[in-house]
CSV table of C-alpha atoms in Angstrom, one decimal:
chain,number,residue,atom,x,y,z
T,44,UNK,CA,66.1,77.6,42.6
T,45,UNK,CA,65.9,80.4,45.1
T,46,UNK,CA,62.5,82.1,45.1
T,47,UNK,CA,61.1,84.9,47.2
T,48,UNK,CA,57.5,85.8,46.7
T,49,UNK,CA,55.9,88.8,48.4
T,50,UNK,CA,52.2,89.2,49.0
T,51,UNK,CA,49.8,91.3,51.1
T,52,UNK,CA,50.1,94.7,49.4
T,53,UNK,CA,47.1,96.8,48.5
T,54,UNK,CA,45.3,100.0,49.1
T,55,UNK,CA,44.9,101.2,52.6
T,56,UNK,CA,43.8,104.5,54.2
T,57,UNK,CA,46.2,106.6,56.2
T,58,UNK,CA,46.4,105.3,59.8
T,59,UNK,CA,45.5,101.8,58.6
T,60,UNK,CA,47.4,98.5,58.8
T,61,UNK,CA,48.7,95.9,56.4
T,62,UNK,CA,50.8,92.7,56.9
T,63,UNK,CA,53.2,91.8,54.1
T,64,UNK,CA,54.4,88.3,53.7
T,65,UNK,CA,57.4,86.8,51.9
T,66,UNK,CA,57.4,83.1,51.1
T,67,UNK,CA,60.9,81.7,50.6
T,68,UNK,CA,61.9,78.5,48.8
T,69,UNK,CA,64.9,76.9,47.3
T,70,UNK,CA,67.3,77.5,50.2
T,71,UNK,CA,67.5,76.9,54.0
T,72,UNK,CA,65.5,79.9,55.1
T,73,UNK,CA,66.5,79.5,58.8
T,74,UNK,CA,70.2,80.0,57.8
T,75,UNK,CA,69.8,83.5,56.4
T,76,UNK,CA,69.2,87.0,57.7
T,77,UNK,CA,66.4,88.6,55.7
T,78,UNK,CA,65.5,92.2,54.8
T,79,UNK,CA,62.6,94.4,53.6
T,80,UNK,CA,63.5,97.1,51.1
T,81,UNK,CA,61.1,99.6,49.6
T,82,UNK,CA,60.9,102.0,46.7
T,83,UNK,CA,58.5,104.9,46.7
T,84,UNK,CA,57.2,106.2,43.4
T,85,UNK,CA,59.9,108.3,41.7
T,86,UNK,CA,62.4,107.7,44.6
T,87,UNK,CA,65.3,105.4,45.3
T,88,UNK,CA,65.7,102.2,47.2
T,89,UNK,CA,65.3,102.5,51.0
T,90,UNK,CA,66.1,99.7,53.4
T,91,UNK,CA,63.3,99.2,55.9
T,92,UNK,CA,64.2,96.4,58.3
T,93,UNK,CA,66.0,93.1,58.7
T,94,UNK,CA,65.9,90.2,61.0
T,95,UNK,CA,68.7,87.7,61.9
T,96,UNK,CA,68.3,84.1,60.9
T,97,UNK,CA,67.1,82.9,64.3
T,98,UNK,CA,65.1,86.0,65.0
T,99,UNK,CA,67.3,87.1,67.9
T,100,UNK,CA,68.2,90.5,66.4
T,101,UNK,CA,66.3,92.9,64.2
T,102,UNK,CA,66.9,96.4,63.0
T,103,UNK,CA,64.9,99.0,61.2
T,104,UNK,CA,65.1,102.4,59.7
T,105,UNK,CA,64.1,105.3,62.0
T,106,UNK,CA,61.2,106.4,59.8
T,107,UNK,CA,59.3,103.2,60.6
T,108,UNK,CA,60.3,102.7,64.3
T,109,UNK,CA,57.3,102.1,66.5
T,110,UNK,CA,55.0,101.5,63.4
T,111,UNK,CA,56.5,98.6,61.5
T,112,UNK,CA,57.5,95.2,62.9
T,113,UNK,CA,59.5,92.6,61.1
T,114,UNK,CA,59.1,88.9,62.1
T,115,UNK,CA,59.7,85.5,60.7
T,116,UNK,CA,58.5,81.9,61.0
T,117,UNK,CA,61.3,79.6,60.1
T,118,UNK,CA,59.0,76.6,60.2
T,119,UNK,CA,56.9,78.2,57.4
T,120,UNK,CA,59.9,79.6,55.5
T,121,UNK,CA,58.2,83.0,55.8
T,122,UNK,CA,59.2,86.6,56.5
T,123,UNK,CA,56.6,89.2,57.5
T,124,UNK,CA,56.3,93.0,57.9
T,125,UNK,CA,53.5,94.2,60.1
T,126,UNK,CA,52.8,97.8,59.1
T,127,UNK,CA,50.7,99.9,61.4
T,128,UNK,CA,49.8,103.6,61.5
T,129,UNK,CA,50.5,103.8,57.8
T,130,UNK,CA,51.3,107.2,56.2
T,131,UNK,CA,51.0,108.4,52.7
T,132,UNK,CA,54.7,108.5,52.5
T,133,UNK,CA,54.8,104.7,53.1
T,134,UNK,CA,53.4,104.2,49.6
T,135,UNK,CA,56.0,102.1,47.8
T,136,UNK,CA,56.9,98.7,46.3
T,137,UNK,CA,58.1,96.5,49.1
T,138,UNK,CA,60.7,93.9,48.3
T,139,UNK,CA,62.0,91.1,50.5
T,140,UNK,CA,65.6,90.1,50.0
T,141,UNK,CA,68.0,87.5,51.3
T,142,UNK,CA,71.0,89.1,53.1
T,143,UNK,CA,74.7,88.2,52.9
T,144,UNK,CA,77.1,88.9,55.7
T,145,UNK,CA,80.3,90.9,55.3
T,146,UNK,CA,82.3,92.9,57.9
T,147,UNK,CA,80.0,91.1,60.4
T,148,UNK,CA,76.9,92.9,59.2
T,149,UNK,CA,74.1,91.9,56.9
T,150,UNK,CA,73.2,93.6,53.6
T,151,UNK,CA,70.7,92.6,50.9
T,152,UNK,CA,72.4,90.3,48.5
T,153,UNK,CA,71.7,88.4,45.3
T,154,UNK,CA,68.1,87.2,45.9
T,155,UNK,CA,65.1,89.5,45.8
T,156,UNK,CA,61.4,89.1,45.3
T,157,UNK,CA,59.5,90.9,42.6
T,158,UNK,CA,57.8,93.2,45.2
T,159,UNK,CA,54.4,94.0,46.4
T,160,UNK,CA,52.8,97.4,46.0
T,161,UNK,CA,51.4,99.3,49.0
T,162,UNK,CA,49.3,102.4,48.4
T,163,UNK,CA,48.4,104.5,51.3
T,164,UNK,CA,45.7,107.0,50.3
T,165,UNK,CA,42.3,108.3,51.3
G,1028,UNK,CA,68.8,113.3,51.7
G,1029,UNK,CA,70.6,109.9,51.5
G,1030,UNK,CA,73.4,108.9,53.8
G,1031,UNK,CA,75.5,107.8,50.9
G,1032,UNK,CA,75.9,110.3,48.1
G,1033,UNK,CA,75.8,109.4,44.4
G,1034,UNK,CA,75.5,111.6,41.4
G,1035,UNK,CA,71.9,111.6,40.2
G,1036,UNK,CA,72.8,110.9,36.6
G,1037,UNK,CA,75.6,109.6,34.4
G,1038,UNK,CA,75.9,109.0,30.7
G,1039,UNK,CA,78.1,107.5,28.0
G,1040,UNK,CA,78.2,106.2,24.5
G,1041,UNK,CA,78.4,102.5,23.6
G,1042,UNK,CA,81.8,101.1,24.2
G,1043,UNK,CA,82.8,103.9,26.6
G,1044,UNK,CA,83.8,103.4,30.2
G,1045,UNK,CA,81.8,105.2,32.9
G,1046,UNK,CA,82.3,105.5,36.6
G,1047,UNK,CA,79.7,106.1,39.3
G,1048,UNK,CA,80.9,107.4,42.7
G,1049,UNK,CA,79.4,106.7,46.1
G,1050,UNK,CA,80.6,108.9,49.0
G,1051,UNK,CA,80.0,108.1,52.7
G,1052,UNK,CA,81.6,108.4,56.1
G,1053,UNK,CA,83.6,106.5,58.6
G,1054,UNK,CA,80.6,104.8,60.1
G,1055,UNK,CA,79.6,103.2,56.8
G,1056,UNK,CA,81.9,102.9,53.8
G,1057,UNK,CA,84.9,103.8,55.9
G,1058,UNK,CA,84.5,100.7,58.1
G,1059,UNK,CA,82.1,98.4,56.1
G,1060,UNK,CA,82.0,96.9,52.7
G,1061,UNK,CA,80.1,98.3,49.8
G,1062,UNK,CA,77.4,96.6,47.7
G,1063,UNK,CA,76.2,97.8,44.2
G,1064,UNK,CA,72.9,97.0,42.6
G,1065,UNK,CA,71.4,97.6,39.2
G,1066,UNK,CA,67.7,98.3,39.1
G,1067,UNK,CA,65.3,98.5,36.1
G,1068,UNK,CA,61.8,99.8,36.7
G,1069,UNK,CA,59.3,97.1,37.5
G,1070,UNK,CA,61.9,94.5,38.2
G,1071,UNK,CA,63.8,93.2,41.3
G,1072,UNK,CA,67.1,94.9,42.0
G,1073,UNK,CA,70.1,92.9,40.7
G,1074,UNK,CA,73.2,92.4,42.7
G,1075,UNK,CA,76.2,93.6,40.7
G,1076,UNK,CA,79.1,93.9,43.2
G,1077,UNK,CA,79.4,92.7,46.8
G,1078,UNK,CA,82.2,93.0,49.4
G,1079,UNK,CA,83.5,96.2,47.5
G,1080,UNK,CA,84.8,94.4,44.4
G,1081,UNK,CA,83.4,90.9,44.1
G,1082,UNK,CA,81.1,89.9,41.2
G,1083,UNK,CA,78.4,87.3,41.6
G,1084,UNK,CA,78.4,84.6,39.0
G,1085,UNK,CA,76.7,85.8,35.9
G,1086,UNK,CA,77.7,89.4,36.2
G,1087,UNK,CA,79.9,90.4,33.3
G,1088,UNK,CA,83.5,91.4,34.1
G,1089,UNK,CA,82.7,94.7,32.4
G,1090,UNK,CA,81.4,95.7,35.9
G,1091,UNK,CA,84.0,96.4,38.6
G,1092,UNK,CA,83.9,97.9,42.0
G,1093,UNK,CA,86.5,99.6,44.2
G,1094,UNK,CA,86.7,101.4,47.5
G,1095,UNK,CA,89.1,103.9,49.0
G,1096,UNK,CA,88.6,105.4,52.5
G,1097,UNK,CA,85.0,106.6,52.7
G,1098,UNK,CA,84.3,106.5,49.0
G,1099,UNK,CA,83.5,103.7,46.5
G,1100,UNK,CA,83.1,103.5,42.8
G,1101,UNK,CA,81.4,101.4,40.2
G,1102,UNK,CA,83.0,101.2,36.8
G,1103,UNK,CA,81.3,99.9,33.7
G,1104,UNK,CA,83.5,99.4,30.7
G,1105,UNK,CA,82.4,98.6,27.1
G,1106,UNK,CA,79.1,100.3,27.8
G,1107,UNK,CA,76.1,98.6,26.2
G,1108,UNK,CA,72.6,99.8,25.6
G,1109,UNK,CA,71.3,97.2,28.1
G,1110,UNK,CA,73.3,98.9,30.9
G,1111,UNK,CA,70.8,101.7,30.9
G,1112,UNK,CA,69.4,101.5,34.4
G,1113,UNK,CA,69.5,102.9,37.9
G,1114,UNK,CA,72.5,102.0,40.0
G,1115,UNK,CA,72.6,102.1,43.8
G,1116,UNK,CA,75.4,101.7,46.4
G,1117,UNK,CA,74.7,100.4,49.9
G,1118,UNK,CA,76.5,99.7,53.1
G,1119,UNK,CA,75.8,99.0,56.7
G,1120,UNK,CA,76.1,102.0,59.0
G,1121,UNK,CA,77.4,101.4,62.5
G,1122,UNK,CA,76.0,104.7,63.9
G,1123,UNK,CA,72.5,104.2,62.6
G,1124,UNK,CA,72.5,100.4,63.0
G,1125,UNK,CA,70.9,100.2,59.6
G,1126,UNK,CA,71.7,99.5,55.9
G,1127,UNK,CA,72.0,102.8,54.1
G,1128,UNK,CA,71.6,103.3,50.3
G,1129,UNK,CA,72.8,106.0,48.0
G,1130,UNK,CA,70.2,108.0,46.3
G,1131,UNK,CA,70.8,106.2,43.0
G,1132,UNK,CA,72.4,107.1,39.7
G,1133,UNK,CA,70.4,106.9,36.4
G,1134,UNK,CA,72.7,105.8,33.7
G,1135,UNK,CA,71.8,106.8,30.1
G,1136,UNK,CA,73.5,105.2,27.2
G,1137,UNK,CA,73.5,107.8,24.4
């Protein structure tokens, strides 16, 4: 059974840092591109970043460029999101998701974690 | 302002057919496939449609997707009360080098 379990969320002050983790099981983690997607309170889903299966390529949304870094450790079946210089508007539930490829590009697919809540507030 | 445009709300009565639209551009829907998700508050988003019109196993055939040009649609036939949820479209965008989501459509079953 495919499982994705996020952790690392919590309350942090503006300008602070957090590192989210996503533990994967039930599939060959090193064979899949993985994404982070977030949902701010009262807002829609927003894709944050993804990383190719071997870590050779990664992309992220403009609003987090220079602040958030996606990484993975295939030996530990884990995906990470290092979040620095956090802003109030980064407050959201953060989900990790396993991507599928179509048209040569990855998109979050069938498997998602339950999410971890990040609150940025003073 | 989302890159993909969806109506904020839709509604229907049990048994009806409803359609949710998703409008984009040549850099996303026009050249890439569309994915649809169903999302209930407090739960993980659920994949409904991938590759424009493919249903994952376990998704009822009441749900169908289509794409034409730079627009896509999700149709739900035989509407049921449990279909009340938020629905999102998504696609890769070649100009942004990013996955873009629609703003979401809240479906109410009257």
